[in-house]
Short mmCIF file of N, CA and C in Angstrom, two decimals:
data_model
loop_
_atom_site.label_atom_id
_atom_site.label_comp_id
_atom_site.label_asym_id
_atom_site.label_seq_id
_atom_site.Cartn_x
_atom_site.Cartn_y
_atom_site.Cartn_z
N MET A 1 0.82 -1.20 0.00
CA MET A 1 0.00 0.00 0.00
C MET A 1 0.87 1.27 0.00
N THR A 2 1.93 1.25 0.81
CA THR A 2 2.83 2.40 0.86
C THR A 2 3.50 2.61 -0.49
N ASP A 3 3.87 1.50 -1.16
CA ASP A 3 4.48 1.61 -2.49
C ASP A 3 3.55 2.31 -3.46
N SER A 4 2.26 2.05 -3.35
CA SER A 4 1.27 2.67 -4.23
C SER A 4 1.25 4.18 -4.04
N ILE A 5 1.30 4.63 -2.80
CA ILE A 5 1.29 6.08 -2.52
C ILE A 5 2.53 6.73 -3.10
N PHE A 6 3.69 6.10 -2.89
CA PHE A 6 4.92 6.66 -3.41
C PHE A 6 4.94 6.68 -4.93
N LYS A 7 4.37 5.66 -5.56
CA LYS A 7 4.31 5.62 -7.01
C LYS A 7 3.42 6.75 -7.54
N LYS A 8 2.29 6.97 -6.88
CA LYS A 8 1.39 8.03 -7.32
C LYS A 8 2.01 9.40 -7.09
N LEU A 9 2.68 9.58 -5.95
CA LEU A 9 3.34 10.85 -5.67
C LEU A 9 4.46 11.09 -6.69
N ALA A 10 5.19 10.04 -7.04
CA ALA A 10 6.24 10.16 -8.04
C ALA A 10 5.65 10.53 -9.40
N ALA A 11 4.50 9.96 -9.73
CA ALA A 11 3.84 10.28 -11.00
C ALA A 11 3.40 11.73 -11.04
N VAL A 12 2.85 12.24 -9.94
CA VAL A 12 2.43 13.65 -9.88
C VAL A 12 3.64 14.55 -10.02
N THR A 13 4.73 14.21 -9.32
CA THR A 13 5.95 15.01 -9.40
C THR A 13 6.52 15.01 -10.81
N MET A 14 6.56 13.85 -11.42
CA MET A 14 7.08 13.73 -12.79
C MET A 14 6.20 14.50 -13.76
N GLY A 15 4.89 14.41 -13.60
CA GLY A 15 3.97 15.15 -14.46
C GLY A 15 4.18 16.65 -14.35
N THR A 16 4.36 17.14 -13.14
CA THR A 16 4.61 18.56 -12.92
C THR A 16 5.91 18.98 -13.59
N ALA A 17 6.95 18.17 -13.42
CA ALA A 17 8.25 18.47 -14.04
C ALA A 17 8.13 18.50 -15.56
N LEU A 18 7.37 17.58 -16.13
CA LEU A 18 7.20 17.55 -17.58
C LEU A 18 6.43 18.76 -18.10
N ILE A 19 5.46 19.22 -17.32
CA ILE A 19 4.70 20.41 -17.72
C ILE A 19 5.64 21.59 -17.89
N PHE A 20 6.54 21.78 -16.90
CA PHE A 20 7.45 22.91 -16.95
C PHE A 20 8.57 22.68 -17.96
N ALA A 21 9.02 21.46 -18.13
CA ALA A 21 10.09 21.16 -19.08
C ALA A 21 9.61 21.22 -20.51
N GLY A 22 8.33 20.96 -20.73
CA GLY A 22 7.78 20.95 -22.09
C GLY A 22 7.64 22.32 -22.70
N GLY A 23 7.69 23.35 -21.89
CA GLY A 23 7.55 24.70 -22.40
C GLY A 23 8.79 25.14 -23.16
N GLU A 24 8.67 26.23 -23.86
CA GLU A 24 9.78 26.77 -24.62
C GLU A 24 10.85 27.28 -23.66
N ILE A 25 12.09 27.00 -23.96
CA ILE A 25 13.18 27.46 -23.11
C ILE A 25 13.40 28.94 -23.42
N MET A 26 13.29 29.75 -22.38
CA MET A 26 13.44 31.19 -22.54
C MET A 26 14.57 31.67 -21.64
N PRO A 27 15.23 32.74 -22.02
CA PRO A 27 16.28 33.26 -21.16
C PRO A 27 15.67 33.75 -19.85
N VAL A 28 16.48 33.75 -18.82
CA VAL A 28 16.02 34.18 -17.51
C VAL A 28 15.65 35.66 -17.59
N GLN A 29 14.48 35.98 -17.09
CA GLN A 29 14.00 37.35 -17.10
C GLN A 29 13.57 37.73 -15.70
N ALA A 30 13.66 39.00 -15.42
CA ALA A 30 13.14 39.47 -14.14
C ALA A 30 11.62 39.42 -14.18
N ALA A 31 11.04 39.36 -13.03
CA ALA A 31 9.59 39.27 -12.92
C ALA A 31 8.94 40.58 -13.33
N GLN A 32 7.75 40.47 -13.86
CA GLN A 32 6.93 41.64 -14.14
C GLN A 32 6.13 41.92 -12.88
N LEU A 33 6.34 43.05 -12.24
CA LEU A 33 5.63 43.39 -11.02
C LEU A 33 4.43 44.26 -11.35
N THR A 34 3.31 43.97 -10.71
CA THR A 34 2.08 44.73 -10.92
C THR A 34 1.51 45.13 -9.57
N TYR A 35 1.05 46.37 -9.49
CA TYR A 35 0.41 46.90 -8.29
C TYR A 35 -0.93 47.51 -8.66
N HIS A 36 -1.92 47.26 -7.83
CA HIS A 36 -3.20 47.97 -7.93
C HIS A 36 -3.12 49.13 -6.95
N PHE A 37 -3.80 50.23 -7.26
CA PHE A 37 -3.83 51.36 -6.35
C PHE A 37 -5.20 52.01 -6.38
N SER A 38 -5.52 52.70 -5.30
CA SER A 38 -6.78 53.45 -5.23
C SER A 38 -6.69 54.49 -4.13
N ASN A 39 -7.52 55.52 -4.26
CA ASN A 39 -7.61 56.49 -3.18
C ASN A 39 -8.64 56.01 -2.16
N THR A 40 -8.79 56.75 -1.08
CA THR A 40 -9.64 56.31 0.03
C THR A 40 -11.08 56.05 -0.40
N ASN A 41 -11.68 56.96 -1.16
CA ASN A 41 -13.09 56.77 -1.53
C ASN A 41 -13.28 56.07 -2.88
N LYS A 42 -12.20 55.54 -3.45
CA LYS A 42 -12.23 54.72 -4.67
C LYS A 42 -12.71 55.47 -5.91
N THR A 43 -12.60 56.81 -5.93
CA THR A 43 -12.90 57.54 -7.16
C THR A 43 -11.74 57.41 -8.14
N LEU A 44 -10.56 57.10 -7.62
CA LEU A 44 -9.40 56.80 -8.45
C LEU A 44 -9.01 55.35 -8.22
N THR A 45 -8.99 54.57 -9.28
CA THR A 45 -8.53 53.18 -9.20
C THR A 45 -7.62 52.93 -10.39
N GLY A 46 -6.72 52.00 -10.24
CA GLY A 46 -5.84 51.70 -11.36
C GLY A 46 -4.80 50.67 -11.02
N ALA A 47 -3.88 50.52 -11.96
CA ALA A 47 -2.78 49.57 -11.79
C ALA A 47 -1.58 50.09 -12.56
N PHE A 48 -0.41 49.69 -12.13
CA PHE A 48 0.79 49.95 -12.90
C PHE A 48 1.67 48.72 -12.83
N SER A 49 2.52 48.56 -13.85
CA SER A 49 3.41 47.40 -13.89
C SER A 49 4.75 47.82 -14.48
N PHE A 50 5.76 47.02 -14.14
CA PHE A 50 7.11 47.28 -14.62
C PHE A 50 7.94 46.01 -14.44
N ASP A 51 9.05 45.96 -15.15
CA ASP A 51 9.98 44.85 -15.04
C ASP A 51 10.81 45.06 -13.77
N GLN A 52 10.90 44.04 -12.95
CA GLN A 52 11.61 44.15 -11.68
C GLN A 52 13.06 44.60 -11.86
N ALA A 53 13.70 44.24 -12.96
CA ALA A 53 15.08 44.64 -13.21
C ALA A 53 15.23 46.16 -13.27
N ALA A 54 14.18 46.86 -13.69
CA ALA A 54 14.23 48.32 -13.77
C ALA A 54 14.27 48.97 -12.39
N ALA A 55 13.95 48.21 -11.35
CA ALA A 55 13.90 48.76 -9.99
C ALA A 55 15.25 48.79 -9.31
N ALA A 56 16.29 48.33 -9.98
CA ALA A 56 17.62 48.28 -9.36
C ALA A 56 18.06 49.64 -8.83
N ASP A 57 17.70 50.71 -9.55
CA ASP A 57 18.06 52.06 -9.08
C ASP A 57 16.95 52.71 -8.26
N GLN A 58 15.92 51.94 -7.93
CA GLN A 58 14.80 52.34 -7.08
C GLN A 58 13.90 53.41 -7.70
N GLN A 59 14.00 53.57 -9.01
CA GLN A 59 13.16 54.54 -9.71
C GLN A 59 12.84 53.99 -11.09
N ILE A 60 11.56 53.77 -11.37
CA ILE A 60 11.15 53.22 -12.66
C ILE A 60 10.40 54.31 -13.42
N THR A 61 10.85 54.59 -14.63
CA THR A 61 10.24 55.64 -15.44
C THR A 61 9.49 55.02 -16.63
N THR A 62 8.75 55.86 -17.33
CA THR A 62 8.03 55.38 -18.51
C THR A 62 9.02 54.92 -19.58
N SER A 63 10.18 55.55 -19.66
CA SER A 63 11.17 55.12 -20.66
C SER A 63 11.77 53.76 -20.31
N GLU A 64 11.62 53.31 -19.06
CA GLU A 64 12.09 51.99 -18.63
C GLU A 64 10.96 50.95 -18.67
N GLY A 65 9.82 51.33 -19.25
CA GLY A 65 8.73 50.37 -19.43
C GLY A 65 7.61 50.45 -18.41
N LEU A 66 7.54 51.50 -17.61
CA LEU A 66 6.44 51.67 -16.67
C LEU A 66 5.14 51.82 -17.44
N LYS A 67 4.16 50.99 -17.12
CA LYS A 67 2.83 51.05 -17.74
C LYS A 67 1.82 51.40 -16.65
N ILE A 68 0.98 52.37 -16.93
CA ILE A 68 -0.02 52.83 -15.96
C ILE A 68 -1.39 52.82 -16.62
N PHE A 69 -2.39 52.36 -15.87
CA PHE A 69 -3.77 52.49 -16.30
C PHE A 69 -4.57 52.92 -15.08
N ALA A 70 -5.24 54.06 -15.17
CA ALA A 70 -6.03 54.58 -14.06
C ALA A 70 -7.37 55.08 -14.57
N THR A 71 -8.36 55.03 -13.69
CA THR A 71 -9.67 55.59 -13.98
C THR A 71 -10.02 56.55 -12.85
N TYR A 72 -10.36 57.78 -13.23
CA TYR A 72 -10.75 58.78 -12.25
C TYR A 72 -12.02 59.46 -12.74
N ASN A 73 -13.07 59.38 -11.93
CA ASN A 73 -14.38 59.97 -12.29
C ASN A 73 -14.83 59.56 -13.69
N GLY A 74 -14.63 58.27 -14.02
CA GLY A 74 -15.11 57.74 -15.29
C GLY A 74 -14.19 57.98 -16.48
N GLN A 75 -13.09 58.69 -16.30
CA GLN A 75 -12.17 58.94 -17.40
C GLN A 75 -10.91 58.09 -17.21
N SER A 76 -10.39 57.57 -18.31
CA SER A 76 -9.19 56.72 -18.27
C SER A 76 -7.93 57.53 -18.49
N TYR A 77 -6.88 57.12 -17.82
CA TYR A 77 -5.56 57.75 -17.93
C TYR A 77 -4.50 56.67 -18.06
N THR A 78 -3.45 56.96 -18.82
CA THR A 78 -2.32 56.05 -18.95
C THR A 78 -1.02 56.85 -18.77
N GLU A 79 0.09 56.15 -18.92
CA GLU A 79 1.39 56.81 -18.81
C GLU A 79 1.55 57.89 -19.89
N ALA A 80 0.78 57.82 -20.99
CA ALA A 80 0.83 58.84 -22.03
C ALA A 80 0.34 60.20 -21.53
N ASN A 81 -0.51 60.19 -20.48
CA ASN A 81 -1.01 61.44 -19.91
C ASN A 81 0.03 62.15 -19.05
N ASP A 82 1.08 61.46 -18.66
CA ASP A 82 2.17 62.06 -17.89
C ASP A 82 3.47 61.33 -18.24
N PRO A 83 4.15 61.78 -19.30
CA PRO A 83 5.37 61.10 -19.72
C PRO A 83 6.50 61.14 -18.68
N LEU A 84 6.36 61.99 -17.67
CA LEU A 84 7.38 62.07 -16.62
C LEU A 84 7.01 61.23 -15.40
N ALA A 85 5.93 60.45 -15.51
CA ALA A 85 5.50 59.60 -14.40
C ALA A 85 6.62 58.64 -14.02
N LEU A 86 6.65 58.28 -12.75
CA LEU A 86 7.64 57.31 -12.28
C LEU A 86 7.13 56.63 -11.03
N VAL A 87 7.79 55.53 -10.67
CA VAL A 87 7.48 54.81 -9.45
C VAL A 87 8.76 54.72 -8.64
N LEU A 88 8.68 55.05 -7.37
CA LEU A 88 9.80 54.91 -6.45
C LEU A 88 9.59 53.64 -5.64
N THR A 89 10.60 52.76 -5.61
CA THR A 89 10.50 51.47 -4.91
C THR A 89 11.77 51.23 -4.10
N ASP A 90 11.78 50.12 -3.37
CA ASP A 90 13.06 49.68 -2.82
C ASP A 90 13.80 48.96 -3.94
N SER A 91 14.99 48.48 -3.70
CA SER A 91 15.81 47.91 -4.78
C SER A 91 15.25 46.62 -5.36
N SER A 92 14.29 45.98 -4.67
CA SER A 92 13.69 44.76 -5.21
C SER A 92 12.37 45.02 -5.95
N GLY A 93 11.95 46.28 -6.00
CA GLY A 93 10.70 46.60 -6.69
C GLY A 93 9.49 46.65 -5.78
N LYS A 94 9.69 46.52 -4.49
CA LYS A 94 8.58 46.54 -3.52
C LYS A 94 8.29 47.98 -3.10
N ILE A 95 7.05 48.19 -2.67
CA ILE A 95 6.64 49.49 -2.17
C ILE A 95 6.21 49.31 -0.71
N PRO A 96 7.17 49.35 0.22
CA PRO A 96 6.82 49.19 1.64
C PRO A 96 5.97 50.38 2.12
N GLU A 97 4.99 50.07 2.93
CA GLU A 97 4.09 51.09 3.44
C GLU A 97 4.81 52.06 4.38
N GLY A 98 4.45 53.32 4.29
CA GLY A 98 4.96 54.33 5.22
C GLY A 98 6.37 54.80 4.94
N GLN A 99 6.92 54.51 3.76
CA GLN A 99 8.29 54.94 3.46
C GLN A 99 8.33 56.00 2.36
N GLY A 100 7.19 56.55 1.99
CA GLY A 100 7.16 57.60 0.98
C GLY A 100 7.44 57.12 -0.43
N LEU A 101 7.28 55.81 -0.65
CA LEU A 101 7.53 55.26 -1.98
C LEU A 101 6.19 55.05 -2.69
N GLY A 102 6.23 54.94 -4.01
CA GLY A 102 5.02 54.68 -4.77
C GLY A 102 4.99 55.48 -6.06
N LEU A 103 3.81 55.61 -6.63
CA LEU A 103 3.60 56.23 -7.92
C LEU A 103 3.68 57.75 -7.83
N GLN A 104 4.33 58.37 -8.81
CA GLN A 104 4.34 59.83 -8.99
C GLN A 104 3.68 60.06 -10.35
N PHE A 105 2.43 60.54 -10.35
CA PHE A 105 1.65 60.61 -11.59
C PHE A 105 0.80 61.87 -11.55
N THR A 106 1.00 62.77 -12.53
CA THR A 106 0.29 64.04 -12.57
C THR A 106 -0.26 64.27 -13.98
N PRO A 107 -1.45 63.72 -14.27
CA PRO A 107 -2.00 63.91 -15.61
C PRO A 107 -2.75 65.22 -15.80
N GLY A 108 -2.83 66.07 -14.79
CA GLY A 108 -3.48 67.37 -14.94
C GLY A 108 -4.72 67.52 -14.09
N THR A 109 -5.60 66.55 -14.08
CA THR A 109 -6.84 66.62 -13.32
C THR A 109 -6.62 66.31 -11.85
N PHE A 110 -5.63 65.48 -11.57
CA PHE A 110 -5.32 65.07 -10.21
C PHE A 110 -3.83 64.76 -10.13
N GLU A 111 -3.35 64.51 -8.94
CA GLU A 111 -1.95 64.16 -8.74
C GLU A 111 -1.86 63.01 -7.75
N VAL A 112 -1.04 62.04 -8.08
CA VAL A 112 -0.71 60.97 -7.14
C VAL A 112 0.74 61.20 -6.76
N TYR A 113 0.97 61.38 -5.49
CA TYR A 113 2.32 61.58 -5.00
C TYR A 113 2.57 60.57 -3.89
N SER A 114 3.11 59.43 -4.25
CA SER A 114 3.39 58.32 -3.33
C SER A 114 2.14 57.91 -2.58
N GLY A 115 2.02 58.31 -1.34
CA GLY A 115 0.89 57.90 -0.51
C GLY A 115 -0.27 58.87 -0.52
N ASN A 116 -0.22 59.90 -1.38
CA ASN A 116 -1.28 60.91 -1.38
C ASN A 116 -1.92 61.07 -2.75
N PHE A 117 -3.24 61.27 -2.73
CA PHE A 117 -4.02 61.60 -3.91
C PHE A 117 -4.48 63.04 -3.71
N ILE A 118 -4.26 63.89 -4.70
CA ILE A 118 -4.61 65.30 -4.57
C ILE A 118 -5.42 65.71 -5.81
N ASP A 119 -6.60 66.29 -5.56
CA ASP A 119 -7.34 66.92 -6.64
C ASP A 119 -7.72 68.32 -6.17
N LEU A 120 -8.58 69.02 -6.91
CA LEU A 120 -8.91 70.41 -6.55
C LEU A 120 -9.63 70.52 -5.21
N ASN A 121 -10.34 69.47 -4.78
CA ASN A 121 -11.18 69.56 -3.59
C ASN A 121 -10.68 68.77 -2.39
N ASP A 122 -9.71 67.91 -2.57
CA ASP A 122 -9.45 66.94 -1.51
C ASP A 122 -8.02 66.41 -1.55
N VAL A 123 -7.59 65.91 -0.41
CA VAL A 123 -6.35 65.14 -0.30
C VAL A 123 -6.72 63.84 0.40
N GLN A 124 -6.38 62.72 -0.22
CA GLN A 124 -6.71 61.42 0.35
C GLN A 124 -5.48 60.53 0.33
N ILE A 125 -5.58 59.41 0.99
CA ILE A 125 -4.49 58.44 1.04
C ILE A 125 -4.61 57.48 -0.14
N ILE A 126 -3.46 57.14 -0.71
CA ILE A 126 -3.39 56.12 -1.77
C ILE A 126 -2.91 54.82 -1.14
N SER A 127 -3.57 53.72 -1.48
CA SER A 127 -3.11 52.42 -1.00
C SER A 127 -2.69 51.58 -2.21
N TYR A 128 -1.67 50.74 -1.97
CA TYR A 128 -1.11 49.88 -3.02
C TYR A 128 -1.28 48.43 -2.63
N THR A 129 -1.61 47.59 -3.60
CA THR A 129 -1.72 46.15 -3.38
C THR A 129 -0.91 45.45 -4.45
N SER A 130 0.03 44.63 -4.03
CA SER A 130 0.86 43.87 -4.96
C SER A 130 0.05 42.72 -5.55
N VAL A 131 0.19 42.49 -6.83
CA VAL A 131 -0.50 41.40 -7.51
C VAL A 131 0.52 40.28 -7.75
N PRO A 132 0.24 39.05 -7.28
CA PRO A 132 1.22 37.97 -7.47
C PRO A 132 1.47 37.67 -8.95
N GLU A 133 2.70 37.28 -9.24
CA GLU A 133 3.07 36.90 -10.60
C GLU A 133 2.36 35.60 -10.97
N PRO A 134 1.87 35.46 -12.21
CA PRO A 134 1.13 34.25 -12.61
C PRO A 134 1.91 32.95 -12.37
N ASN A 135 3.22 32.93 -12.64
CA ASN A 135 3.99 31.70 -12.42
C ASN A 135 4.02 31.31 -10.95
N PHE A 136 4.07 32.31 -10.07
CA PHE A 136 4.05 32.04 -8.64
C PHE A 136 2.71 31.42 -8.25
N THR A 137 1.63 31.96 -8.77
CA THR A 137 0.29 31.44 -8.49
C THR A 137 0.16 30.01 -9.01
N LEU A 138 0.67 29.75 -10.22
CA LEU A 138 0.62 28.40 -10.78
C LEU A 138 1.40 27.43 -9.90
N GLY A 139 2.58 27.84 -9.46
CA GLY A 139 3.40 26.98 -8.60
C GLY A 139 2.70 26.64 -7.30
N LEU A 140 2.06 27.64 -6.68
CA LEU A 140 1.32 27.39 -5.45
C LEU A 140 0.14 26.45 -5.70
N SER A 141 -0.51 26.59 -6.84
CA SER A 141 -1.64 25.72 -7.17
C SER A 141 -1.19 24.27 -7.32
N VAL A 142 -0.09 24.06 -8.02
CA VAL A 142 0.43 22.70 -8.21
C VAL A 142 0.83 22.10 -6.87
N LEU A 143 1.50 22.90 -6.04
CA LEU A 143 1.90 22.43 -4.72
C LEU A 143 0.66 22.07 -3.88
N GLY A 144 -0.35 22.91 -3.91
CA GLY A 144 -1.58 22.64 -3.16
C GLY A 144 -2.27 21.37 -3.63
N LEU A 145 -2.31 21.17 -4.95
CA LEU A 145 -2.92 19.94 -5.48
C LEU A 145 -2.14 18.71 -5.05
N GLY A 146 -0.82 18.81 -5.03
CA GLY A 146 0.00 17.69 -4.58
C GLY A 146 -0.25 17.34 -3.13
N VAL A 147 -0.36 18.36 -2.28
CA VAL A 147 -0.64 18.13 -0.86
C VAL A 147 -2.03 17.53 -0.69
N LEU A 148 -3.01 18.07 -1.42
CA LEU A 148 -4.37 17.55 -1.35
C LEU A 148 -4.42 16.09 -1.79
N PHE A 149 -3.72 15.76 -2.88
CA PHE A 149 -3.67 14.39 -3.39
C PHE A 149 -3.05 13.46 -2.35
N ALA A 150 -1.94 13.88 -1.76
CA ALA A 150 -1.26 13.04 -0.75
C ALA A 150 -2.16 12.85 0.47
N LYS A 151 -2.84 13.92 0.89
CA LYS A 151 -3.73 13.83 2.05
C LYS A 151 -4.89 12.87 1.77
N LYS A 152 -5.44 12.94 0.56
CA LYS A 152 -6.54 12.05 0.19
C LYS A 152 -6.08 10.60 0.19
N GLN A 153 -4.87 10.37 -0.33
CA GLN A 153 -4.33 9.02 -0.35
C GLN A 153 -4.12 8.47 1.06
N LEU A 154 -3.60 9.29 1.95
CA LEU A 154 -3.39 8.87 3.34
C LEU A 154 -4.72 8.60 4.03
N SER A 155 -5.73 9.43 3.72
CA SER A 155 -7.05 9.26 4.31
C SER A 155 -7.69 7.95 3.85
N SER A 156 -7.59 7.66 2.54
CA SER A 156 -8.17 6.43 2.04
C SER A 156 -7.39 5.21 2.54
N ARG A 157 -6.12 5.37 2.75
CA ARG A 157 -5.30 4.28 3.27
C ARG A 157 -5.69 3.95 4.70
N SER A 158 -5.89 4.99 5.53
CA SER A 158 -6.26 4.72 6.94
C SER A 158 -7.69 4.19 7.03
N SER A 159 -8.57 4.55 6.09
CA SER A 159 -9.93 4.01 6.07
C SER A 159 -9.90 2.52 5.73
N SER A 160 -9.04 2.13 4.80
CA SER A 160 -9.00 0.74 4.39
C SER A 160 -8.33 -0.14 5.46
N THR A 161 -7.41 0.41 6.26
CA THR A 161 -6.78 -0.38 7.32
C THR A 161 -7.71 -0.57 8.51
N LYS A 162 -8.69 0.35 8.70
CA LYS A 162 -9.64 0.23 9.81
C LYS A 162 -10.69 -0.83 9.50
N ALA A 163 -10.94 -1.07 8.24
CA ALA A 163 -11.99 -2.02 7.84
C ALA A 163 -11.55 -3.43 7.95
#
């Protein structure tokens, strides 16, 4: 019975390895980091993304591939609305809370300055949420399925030994 569990676990492991090995071999690339952001009352919502390698100097600009999409009062804005937009991060591309880091974006109607949203009538706080990379999510899913499979096998094994 134990041999059967190990054989099935080996098959799952081998299948997972084949899935990743079967893909096209690509050169190592830095992760694409994505953040969602919004002001306190959610009149401004959006996301920005950049290649983690661009964060080495802790400042990512539109010329380094910073992409921005925001919606404010029903109107859409992108990095084209502020070619001088940038994101300040730590050297790994993270935006730790309370350190004055984040998006600098001034398309004319409003301004985002790190942790602050400013328009003609108000100043509000901007919050940032990191979005996990798809490969990381896939890896966690495969790991979770493997654990679930092993747990189910152990459960069925203990049920059959009690009978």
